[in-house]
CSV table of C-alpha atoms in Angstrom, one decimal:
chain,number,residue,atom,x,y,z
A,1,UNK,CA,38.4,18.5,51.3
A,2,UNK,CA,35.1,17.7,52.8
A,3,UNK,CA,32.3,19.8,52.8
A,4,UNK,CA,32.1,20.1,56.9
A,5,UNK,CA,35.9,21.1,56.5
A,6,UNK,CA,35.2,23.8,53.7
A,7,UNK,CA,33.1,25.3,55.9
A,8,UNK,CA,34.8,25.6,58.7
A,9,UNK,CA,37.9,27.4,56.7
A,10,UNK,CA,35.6,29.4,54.5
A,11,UNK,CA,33.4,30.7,57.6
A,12,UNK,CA,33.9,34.2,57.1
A,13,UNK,CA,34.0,33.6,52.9
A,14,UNK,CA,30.5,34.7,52.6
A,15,UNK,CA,27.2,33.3,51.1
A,16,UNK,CA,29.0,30.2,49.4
A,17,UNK,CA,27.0,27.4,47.1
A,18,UNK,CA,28.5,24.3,48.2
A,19,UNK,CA,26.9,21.3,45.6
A,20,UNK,CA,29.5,19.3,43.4
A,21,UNK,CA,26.7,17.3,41.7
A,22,UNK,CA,27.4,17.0,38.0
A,23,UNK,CA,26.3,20.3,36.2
A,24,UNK,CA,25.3,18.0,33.0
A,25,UNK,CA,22.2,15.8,33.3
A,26,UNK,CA,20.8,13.8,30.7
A,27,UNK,CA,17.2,11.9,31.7
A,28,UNK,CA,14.8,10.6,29.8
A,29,UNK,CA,10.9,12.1,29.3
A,30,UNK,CA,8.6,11.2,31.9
A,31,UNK,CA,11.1,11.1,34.5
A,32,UNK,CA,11.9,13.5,37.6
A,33,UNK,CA,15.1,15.5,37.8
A,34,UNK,CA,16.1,17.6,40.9
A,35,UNK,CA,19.0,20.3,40.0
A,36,UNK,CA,21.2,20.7,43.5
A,37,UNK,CA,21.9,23.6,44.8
A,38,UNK,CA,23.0,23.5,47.9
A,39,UNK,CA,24.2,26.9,49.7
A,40,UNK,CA,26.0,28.0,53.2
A,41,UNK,CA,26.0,31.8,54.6
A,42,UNK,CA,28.7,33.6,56.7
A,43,UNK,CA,27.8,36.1,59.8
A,44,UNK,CA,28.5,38.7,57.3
A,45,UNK,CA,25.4,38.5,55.3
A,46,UNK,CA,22.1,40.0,56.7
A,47,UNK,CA,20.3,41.1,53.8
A,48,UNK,CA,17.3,39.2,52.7
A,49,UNK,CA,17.3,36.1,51.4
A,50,UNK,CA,16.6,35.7,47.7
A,51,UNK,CA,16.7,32.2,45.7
A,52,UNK,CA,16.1,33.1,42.0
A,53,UNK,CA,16.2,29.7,39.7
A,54,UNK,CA,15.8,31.0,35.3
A,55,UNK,CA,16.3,29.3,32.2
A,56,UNK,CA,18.9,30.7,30.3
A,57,UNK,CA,18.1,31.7,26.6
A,58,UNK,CA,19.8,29.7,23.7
A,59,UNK,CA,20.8,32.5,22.0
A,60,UNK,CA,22.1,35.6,23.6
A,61,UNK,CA,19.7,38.4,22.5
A,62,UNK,CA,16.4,36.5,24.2
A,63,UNK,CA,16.1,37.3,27.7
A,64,UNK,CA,16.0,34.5,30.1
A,65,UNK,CA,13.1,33.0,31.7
A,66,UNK,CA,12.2,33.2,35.6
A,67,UNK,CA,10.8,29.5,36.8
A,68,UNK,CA,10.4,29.8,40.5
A,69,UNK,CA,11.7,32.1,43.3
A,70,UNK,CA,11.5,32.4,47.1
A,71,UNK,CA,11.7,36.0,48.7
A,72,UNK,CA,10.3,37.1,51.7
A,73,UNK,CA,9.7,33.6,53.1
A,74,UNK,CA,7.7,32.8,50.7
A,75,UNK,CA,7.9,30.4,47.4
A,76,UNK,CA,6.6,31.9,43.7
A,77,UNK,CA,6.2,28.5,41.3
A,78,UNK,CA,3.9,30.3,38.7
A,79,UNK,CA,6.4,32.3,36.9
A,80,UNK,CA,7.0,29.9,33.8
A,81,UNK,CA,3.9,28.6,32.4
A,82,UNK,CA,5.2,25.8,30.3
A,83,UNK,CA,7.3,24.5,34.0
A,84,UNK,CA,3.5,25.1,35.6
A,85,UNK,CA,2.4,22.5,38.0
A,86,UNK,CA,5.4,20.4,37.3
A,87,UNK,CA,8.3,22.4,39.3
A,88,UNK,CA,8.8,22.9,42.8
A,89,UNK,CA,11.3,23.6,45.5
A,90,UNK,CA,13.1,20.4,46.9
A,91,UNK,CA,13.0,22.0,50.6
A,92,UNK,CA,9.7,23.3,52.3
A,93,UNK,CA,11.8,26.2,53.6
A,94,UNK,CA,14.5,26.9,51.3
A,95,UNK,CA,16.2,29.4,53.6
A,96,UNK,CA,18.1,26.3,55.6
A,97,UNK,CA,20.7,26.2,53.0
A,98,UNK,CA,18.7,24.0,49.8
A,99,UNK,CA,17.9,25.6,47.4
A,100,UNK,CA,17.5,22.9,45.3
A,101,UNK,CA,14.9,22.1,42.4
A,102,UNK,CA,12.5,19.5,41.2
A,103,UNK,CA,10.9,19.5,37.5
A,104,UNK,CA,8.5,16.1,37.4
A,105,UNK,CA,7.1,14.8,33.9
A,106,UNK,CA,9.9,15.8,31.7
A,107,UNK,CA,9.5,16.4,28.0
A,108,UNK,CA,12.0,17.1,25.2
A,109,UNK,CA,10.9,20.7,25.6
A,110,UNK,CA,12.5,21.1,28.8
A,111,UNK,CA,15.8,20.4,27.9
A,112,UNK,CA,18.0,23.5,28.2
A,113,UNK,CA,20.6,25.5,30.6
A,114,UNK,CA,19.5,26.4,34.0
A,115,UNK,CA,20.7,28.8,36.5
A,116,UNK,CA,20.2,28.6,40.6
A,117,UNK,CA,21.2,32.3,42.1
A,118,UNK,CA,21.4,32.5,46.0
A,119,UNK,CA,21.7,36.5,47.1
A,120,UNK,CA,21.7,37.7,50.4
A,121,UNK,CA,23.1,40.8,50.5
A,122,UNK,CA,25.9,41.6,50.9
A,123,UNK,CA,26.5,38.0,49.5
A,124,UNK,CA,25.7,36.3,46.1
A,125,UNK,CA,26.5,33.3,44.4
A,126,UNK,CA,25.1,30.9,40.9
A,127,UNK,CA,25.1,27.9,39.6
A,128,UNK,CA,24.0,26.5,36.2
A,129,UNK,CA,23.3,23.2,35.5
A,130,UNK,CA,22.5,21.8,31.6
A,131,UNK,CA,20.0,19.5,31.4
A,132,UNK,CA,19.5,16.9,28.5
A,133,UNK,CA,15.7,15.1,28.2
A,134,UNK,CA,16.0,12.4,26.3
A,135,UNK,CA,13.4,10.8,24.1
A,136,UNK,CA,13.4,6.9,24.8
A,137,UNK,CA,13.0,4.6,21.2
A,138,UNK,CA,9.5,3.8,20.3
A,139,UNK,CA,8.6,0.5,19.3
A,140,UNK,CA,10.2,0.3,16.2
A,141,UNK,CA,8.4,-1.6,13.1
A,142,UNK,CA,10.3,-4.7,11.7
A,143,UNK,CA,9.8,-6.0,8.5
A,144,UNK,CA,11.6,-8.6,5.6
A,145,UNK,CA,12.2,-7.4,2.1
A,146,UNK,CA,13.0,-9.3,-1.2
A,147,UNK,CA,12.3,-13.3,-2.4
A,148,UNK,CA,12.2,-15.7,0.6
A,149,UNK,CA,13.8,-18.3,-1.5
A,150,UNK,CA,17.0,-20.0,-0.9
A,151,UNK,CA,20.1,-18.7,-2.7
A,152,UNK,CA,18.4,-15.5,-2.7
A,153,UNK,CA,19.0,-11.6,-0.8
A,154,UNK,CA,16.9,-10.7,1.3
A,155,UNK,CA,16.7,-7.5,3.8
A,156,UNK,CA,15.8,-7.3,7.1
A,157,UNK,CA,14.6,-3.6,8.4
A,158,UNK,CA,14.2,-2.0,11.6
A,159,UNK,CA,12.9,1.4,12.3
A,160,UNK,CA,11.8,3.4,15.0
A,161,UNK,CA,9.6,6.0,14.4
A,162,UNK,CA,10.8,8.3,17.8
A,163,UNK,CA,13.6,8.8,20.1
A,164,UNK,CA,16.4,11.2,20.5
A,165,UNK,CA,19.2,10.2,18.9
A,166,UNK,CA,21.7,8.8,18.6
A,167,UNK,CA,20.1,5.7,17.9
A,168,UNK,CA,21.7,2.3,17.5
A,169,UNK,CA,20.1,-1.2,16.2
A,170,UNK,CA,21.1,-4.6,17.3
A,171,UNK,CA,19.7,-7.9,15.9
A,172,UNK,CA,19.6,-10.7,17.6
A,173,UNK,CA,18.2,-14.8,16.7
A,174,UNK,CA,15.7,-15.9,19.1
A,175,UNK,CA,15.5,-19.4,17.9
A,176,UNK,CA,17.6,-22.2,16.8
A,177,UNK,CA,20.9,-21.5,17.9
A,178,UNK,CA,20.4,-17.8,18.4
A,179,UNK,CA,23.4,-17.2,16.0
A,180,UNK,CA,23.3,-14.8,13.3
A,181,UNK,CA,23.8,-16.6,9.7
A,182,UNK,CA,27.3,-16.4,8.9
A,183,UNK,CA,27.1,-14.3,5.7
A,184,UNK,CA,25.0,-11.1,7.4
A,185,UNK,CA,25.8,-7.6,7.0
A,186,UNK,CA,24.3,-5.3,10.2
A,187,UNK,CA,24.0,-1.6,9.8
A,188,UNK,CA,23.4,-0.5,13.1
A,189,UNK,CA,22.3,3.0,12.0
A,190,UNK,CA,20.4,2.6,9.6
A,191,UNK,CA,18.8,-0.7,11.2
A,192,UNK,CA,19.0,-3.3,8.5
A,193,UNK,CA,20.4,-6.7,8.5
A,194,UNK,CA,21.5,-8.1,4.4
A,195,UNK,CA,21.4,-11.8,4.5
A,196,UNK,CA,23.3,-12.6,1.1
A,197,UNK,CA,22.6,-16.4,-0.4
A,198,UNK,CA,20.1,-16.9,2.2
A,199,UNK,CA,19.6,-20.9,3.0
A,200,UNK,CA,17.2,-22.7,5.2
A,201,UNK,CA,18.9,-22.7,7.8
A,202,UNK,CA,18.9,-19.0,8.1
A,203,UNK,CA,14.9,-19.5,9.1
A,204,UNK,CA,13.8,-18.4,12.4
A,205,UNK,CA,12.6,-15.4,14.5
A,206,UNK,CA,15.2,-11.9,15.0
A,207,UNK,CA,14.6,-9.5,17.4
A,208,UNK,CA,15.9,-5.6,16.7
A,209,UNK,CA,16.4,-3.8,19.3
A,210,UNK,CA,16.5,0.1,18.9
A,211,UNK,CA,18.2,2.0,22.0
A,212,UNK,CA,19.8,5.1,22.8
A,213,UNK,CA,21.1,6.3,26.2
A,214,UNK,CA,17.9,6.4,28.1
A,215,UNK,CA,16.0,4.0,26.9
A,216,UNK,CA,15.2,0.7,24.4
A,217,UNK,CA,12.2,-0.7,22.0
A,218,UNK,CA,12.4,-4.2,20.7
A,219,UNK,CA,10.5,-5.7,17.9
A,220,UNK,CA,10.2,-9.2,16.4
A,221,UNK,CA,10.4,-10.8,12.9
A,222,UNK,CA,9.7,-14.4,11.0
A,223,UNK,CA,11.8,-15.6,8.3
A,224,UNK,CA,10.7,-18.7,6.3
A,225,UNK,CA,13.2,-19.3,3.7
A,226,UNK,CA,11.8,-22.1,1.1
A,227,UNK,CA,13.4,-23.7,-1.9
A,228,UNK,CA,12.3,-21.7,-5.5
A,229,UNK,CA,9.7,-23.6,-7.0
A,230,UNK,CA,9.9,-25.1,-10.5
A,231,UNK,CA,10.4,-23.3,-13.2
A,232,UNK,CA,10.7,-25.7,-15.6
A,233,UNK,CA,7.2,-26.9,-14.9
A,234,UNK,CA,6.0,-23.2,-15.3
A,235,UNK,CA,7.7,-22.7,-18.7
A,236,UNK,CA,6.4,-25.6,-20.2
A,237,UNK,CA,2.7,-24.9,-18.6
A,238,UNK,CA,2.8,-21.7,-19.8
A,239,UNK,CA,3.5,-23.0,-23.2
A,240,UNK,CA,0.7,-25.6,-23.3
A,241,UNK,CA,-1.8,-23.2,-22.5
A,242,UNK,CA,-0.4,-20.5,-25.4
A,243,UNK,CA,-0.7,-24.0,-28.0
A,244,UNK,CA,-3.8,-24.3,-27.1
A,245,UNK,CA,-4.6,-20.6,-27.6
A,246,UNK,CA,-3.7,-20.7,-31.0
A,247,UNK,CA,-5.1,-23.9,-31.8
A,248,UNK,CA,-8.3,-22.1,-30.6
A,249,UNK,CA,-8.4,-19.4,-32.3
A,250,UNK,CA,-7.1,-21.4,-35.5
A,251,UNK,CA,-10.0,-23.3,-35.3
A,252,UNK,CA,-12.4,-20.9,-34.6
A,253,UNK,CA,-11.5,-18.8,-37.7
A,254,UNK,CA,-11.3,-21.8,-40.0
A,255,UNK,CA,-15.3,-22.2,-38.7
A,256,UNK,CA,-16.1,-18.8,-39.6
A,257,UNK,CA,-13.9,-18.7,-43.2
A,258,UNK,CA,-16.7,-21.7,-44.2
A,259,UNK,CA,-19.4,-20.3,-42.9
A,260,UNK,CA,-18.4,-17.2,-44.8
A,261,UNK,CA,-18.1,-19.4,-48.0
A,262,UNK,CA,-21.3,-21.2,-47.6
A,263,UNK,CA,-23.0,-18.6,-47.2
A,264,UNK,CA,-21.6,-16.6,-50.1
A,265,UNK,CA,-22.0,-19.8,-52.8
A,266,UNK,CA,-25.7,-20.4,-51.5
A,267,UNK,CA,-26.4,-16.5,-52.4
A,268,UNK,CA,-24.5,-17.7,-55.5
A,269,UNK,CA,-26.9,-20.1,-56.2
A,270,UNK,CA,-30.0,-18.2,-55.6
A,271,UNK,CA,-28.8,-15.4,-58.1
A,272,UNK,CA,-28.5,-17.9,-60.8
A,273,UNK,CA,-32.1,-19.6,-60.1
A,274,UNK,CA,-33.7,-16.0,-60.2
A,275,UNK,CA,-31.7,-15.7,-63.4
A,276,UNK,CA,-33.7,-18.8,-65.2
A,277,UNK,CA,-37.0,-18.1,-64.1
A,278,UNK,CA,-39.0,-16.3,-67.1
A,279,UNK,CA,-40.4,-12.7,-65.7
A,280,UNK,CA,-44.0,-12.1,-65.9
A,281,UNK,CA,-46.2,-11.1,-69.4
A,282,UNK,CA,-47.2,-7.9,-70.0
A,283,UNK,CA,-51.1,-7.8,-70.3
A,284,UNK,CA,-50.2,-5.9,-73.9
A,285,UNK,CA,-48.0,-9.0,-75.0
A,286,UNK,CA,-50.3,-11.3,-73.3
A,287,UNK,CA,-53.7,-9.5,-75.7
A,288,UNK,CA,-51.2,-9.4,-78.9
A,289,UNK,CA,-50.6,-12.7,-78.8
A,290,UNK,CA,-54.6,-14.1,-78.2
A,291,UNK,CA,-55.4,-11.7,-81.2
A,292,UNK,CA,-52.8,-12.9,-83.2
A,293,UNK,CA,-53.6,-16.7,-82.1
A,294,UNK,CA,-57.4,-16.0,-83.0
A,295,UNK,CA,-57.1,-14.6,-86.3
A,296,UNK,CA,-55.0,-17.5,-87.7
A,297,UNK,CA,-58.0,-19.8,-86.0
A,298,UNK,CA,-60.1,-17.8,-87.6
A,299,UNK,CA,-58.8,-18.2,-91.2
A,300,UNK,CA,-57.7,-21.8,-90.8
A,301,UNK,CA,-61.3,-22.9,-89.7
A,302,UNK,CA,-62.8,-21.3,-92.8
A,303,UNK,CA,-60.5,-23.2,-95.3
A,304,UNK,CA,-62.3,-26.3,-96.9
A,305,UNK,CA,-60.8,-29.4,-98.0
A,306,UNK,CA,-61.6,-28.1,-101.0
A,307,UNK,CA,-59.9,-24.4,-100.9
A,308,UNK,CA,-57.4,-26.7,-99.1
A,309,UNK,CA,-56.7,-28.8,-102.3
A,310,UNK,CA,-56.7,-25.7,-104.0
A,311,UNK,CA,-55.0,-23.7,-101.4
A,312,UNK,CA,-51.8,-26.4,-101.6
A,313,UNK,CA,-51.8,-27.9,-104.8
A,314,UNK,CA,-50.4,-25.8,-106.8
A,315,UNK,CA,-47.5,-25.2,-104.2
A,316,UNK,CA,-46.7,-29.1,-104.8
A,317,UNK,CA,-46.7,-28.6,-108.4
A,318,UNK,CA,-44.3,-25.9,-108.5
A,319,UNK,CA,-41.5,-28.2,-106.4
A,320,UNK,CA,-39.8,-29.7,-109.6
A,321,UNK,CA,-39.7,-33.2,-109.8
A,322,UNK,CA,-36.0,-33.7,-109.7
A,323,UNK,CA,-35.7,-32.9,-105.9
A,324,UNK,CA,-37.5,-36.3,-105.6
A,325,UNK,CA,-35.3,-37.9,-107.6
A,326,UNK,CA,-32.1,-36.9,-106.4
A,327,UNK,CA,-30.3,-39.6,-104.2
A,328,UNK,CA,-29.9,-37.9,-100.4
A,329,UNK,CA,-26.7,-36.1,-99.6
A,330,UNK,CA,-24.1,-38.6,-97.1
A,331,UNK,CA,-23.9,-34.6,-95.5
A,332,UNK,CA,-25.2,-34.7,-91.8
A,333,UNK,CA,-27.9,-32.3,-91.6
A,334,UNK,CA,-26.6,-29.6,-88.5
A,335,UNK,CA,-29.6,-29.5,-85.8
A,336,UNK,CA,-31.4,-26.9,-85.6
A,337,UNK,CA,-30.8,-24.6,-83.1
A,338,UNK,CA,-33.1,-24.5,-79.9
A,339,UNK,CA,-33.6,-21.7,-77.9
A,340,UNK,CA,-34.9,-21.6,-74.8
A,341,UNK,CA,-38.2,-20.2,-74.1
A,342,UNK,CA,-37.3,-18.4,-71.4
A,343,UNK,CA,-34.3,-16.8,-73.3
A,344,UNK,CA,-36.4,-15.8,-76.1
A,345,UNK,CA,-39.2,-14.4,-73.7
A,346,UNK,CA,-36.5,-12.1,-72.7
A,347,UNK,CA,-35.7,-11.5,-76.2
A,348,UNK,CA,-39.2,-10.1,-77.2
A,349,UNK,CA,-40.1,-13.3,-78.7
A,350,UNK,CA,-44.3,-13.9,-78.8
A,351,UNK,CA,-45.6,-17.5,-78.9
A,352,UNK,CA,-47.5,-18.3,-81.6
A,353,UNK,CA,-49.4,-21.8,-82.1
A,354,UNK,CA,-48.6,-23.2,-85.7
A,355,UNK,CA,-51.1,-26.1,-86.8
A,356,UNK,CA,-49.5,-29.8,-87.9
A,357,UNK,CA,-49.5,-30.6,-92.1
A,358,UNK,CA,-49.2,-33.4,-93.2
A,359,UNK,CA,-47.2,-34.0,-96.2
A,360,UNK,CA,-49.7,-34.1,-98.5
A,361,UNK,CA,-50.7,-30.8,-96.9
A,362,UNK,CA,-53.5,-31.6,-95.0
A,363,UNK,CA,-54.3,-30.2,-91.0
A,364,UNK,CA,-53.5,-32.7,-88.7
């Protein structure tokens, strides 16, 4: 049934809203929504005309909210301060039958269940419509994870920091020939793409795309995939360079062991030097011994050859004359023992000068 039809059978039904729009809306932010409400009156209704358009509360013990109204010829748009500025009638004069409603710059915040009621009395009639703003997919940030060699995993990630969901990832190869490598694993929720074993020929650039129903982001990535470099070559540096360590170190200890010793044998040395050296007379030895020297000066220089002869004579004469006669013994005669002068200076010893005989007995 058409809607020039309806009204000619329902022309004595009454005040009668006549839009079959869709009562669900989904659009994204930023964009312009009008809400139809389109209305008819019968003969029968003289009352004033009132168009009251509300948002209806989420949950049933908050009131609704009035957004605009026209009564008394007249259009109210201030009602609903967060709707301020951005709503507005669709008709300059909403009493020829539209009562329909704009909202311009949508936000997420406006999403919600609204309500058109046409009353002119004795007629009445609503309408709600549910409107869905949708977020659109920010630019979403795309990055590789894991080793870039070949025969390696890596991971490829997508993410995008806004939009409403739900969101859905798509990859796509932007180079070479734009085919994905045969052993990738896509999660379209989550956003990654696994590429198990990766090769060479997996190198290129991917695009992700993130998009939900009102909108897309897209963002680009580089994979260079490269053969893994020697390890061999790395093992065996790494063991050259620890060789060398050690014979460092070896060597520097075996320089400071005889440096150690040197130093400890010259100290040796030194002790046993200091050890030979006589110490210093006493001035009381020192005196003792020129008293002791001078007296027997003294007592030799007043002996005469003649106290001399008489002085040793008689010792002569009292050696008996067999001693001469007896044939030397084939005994060796032991040395006598020396002593050091040093040692006996350390012993208490004083030096004394003996004067030279003869063996006739005489001062030599």
């Amino acid at each position: 049934m058409t809607r020039s039809s309806f009204l000619r059978h329902c022309s004595a039904c009454g005040l009668q809203i006549t839009s079959t729009s869709p009562t669900s809306i989904e659009k994204a932010s930023g964009e312009t929504v009008k809400l139809d409400c389109q209305f008819t009156l019968s003969a029968e209704d003289s009352g004033p005309l009132d168009i009251e358009w509300s948002l209806q509360p989420s949950d049933n013990q908050k009131e609704e909210k009035v957004v605009i109204v026209y009564s008394g010829d007249r259009a109210f748009e201030h009602y609903y301060e967060p709707l301020k500025g951005r709503v507005h009638f669709n008709s300059p004069d909403p009493k020829n039958g539209d009562a329909s409603m704009n909202i311009m710059g949508l936000k997420a915040t406006d999403t919600g269940t609204y309500q058109c009621k046409v009353k002119k009395v004795p007629g009445i009639s609503s309408r709600k419509f549910l409107l869905t703003v949708m977020v659109r997919p920010s630019k979403p940030r795309c990055y590789a994870e894991g080793q870039t060699h070949a025969g390696k995993d890596m991971v490829l990630r997508c993410s995008s920091v806004e939009g409403t969901q739900p969101l859905q990832y798509i990859w796509e190869r932007t180079t070479g020939n734009k085919l994905l490598p045969p052993l990738a694993v896509l999660d379209p929720v989550g956003g990654t793409m696994s590429l198990r074993n990766a090769t060479e020929a997996a190198s290129g650039t991917y695009k992700c795309i993130a998009k939900n129903r009102v909108g897309t982001g897209e963002c680009l990535v580089e994979v260079n995939i490269t053969q893994p470099p020697n390890n061999a070559g790395v093992i065996a540096a790494v063991v050259i360079c620890i060789l060398l360590f050690l014979i460092l170190l070896a060597l520097l200890l075996f320089c400071f062991c005889r440096a150690r010793n040197k130093k400890k044998y010259e100290k040796e040395i030194a002790y046993e030097i200091r050890e030979d050296v006589p110490p210093p007379k006493s001035r009381v030895s020192t005196a003792r011994s020129f008293t002791s020297v001078g007296s027997q000066r003294s007592s030799l220089g007043s002996m005469s050859p003649s106290n001399l002869h008489e002085y040793t004579k008689p010792q002569y004469d009292k050696i008996p004359s067999e001693e001469y006669e007896k044939p030397p013994s084939h005994a060796p005669i032991p040395p006598p023992s020396r002593m050091a002068g040093p040692n006996l200076s350390r012993m208490g010893a004083i030096a004394v000068m003996v004067p030279a005989q003869n063996r006739d007995g005489s001062i030599v």
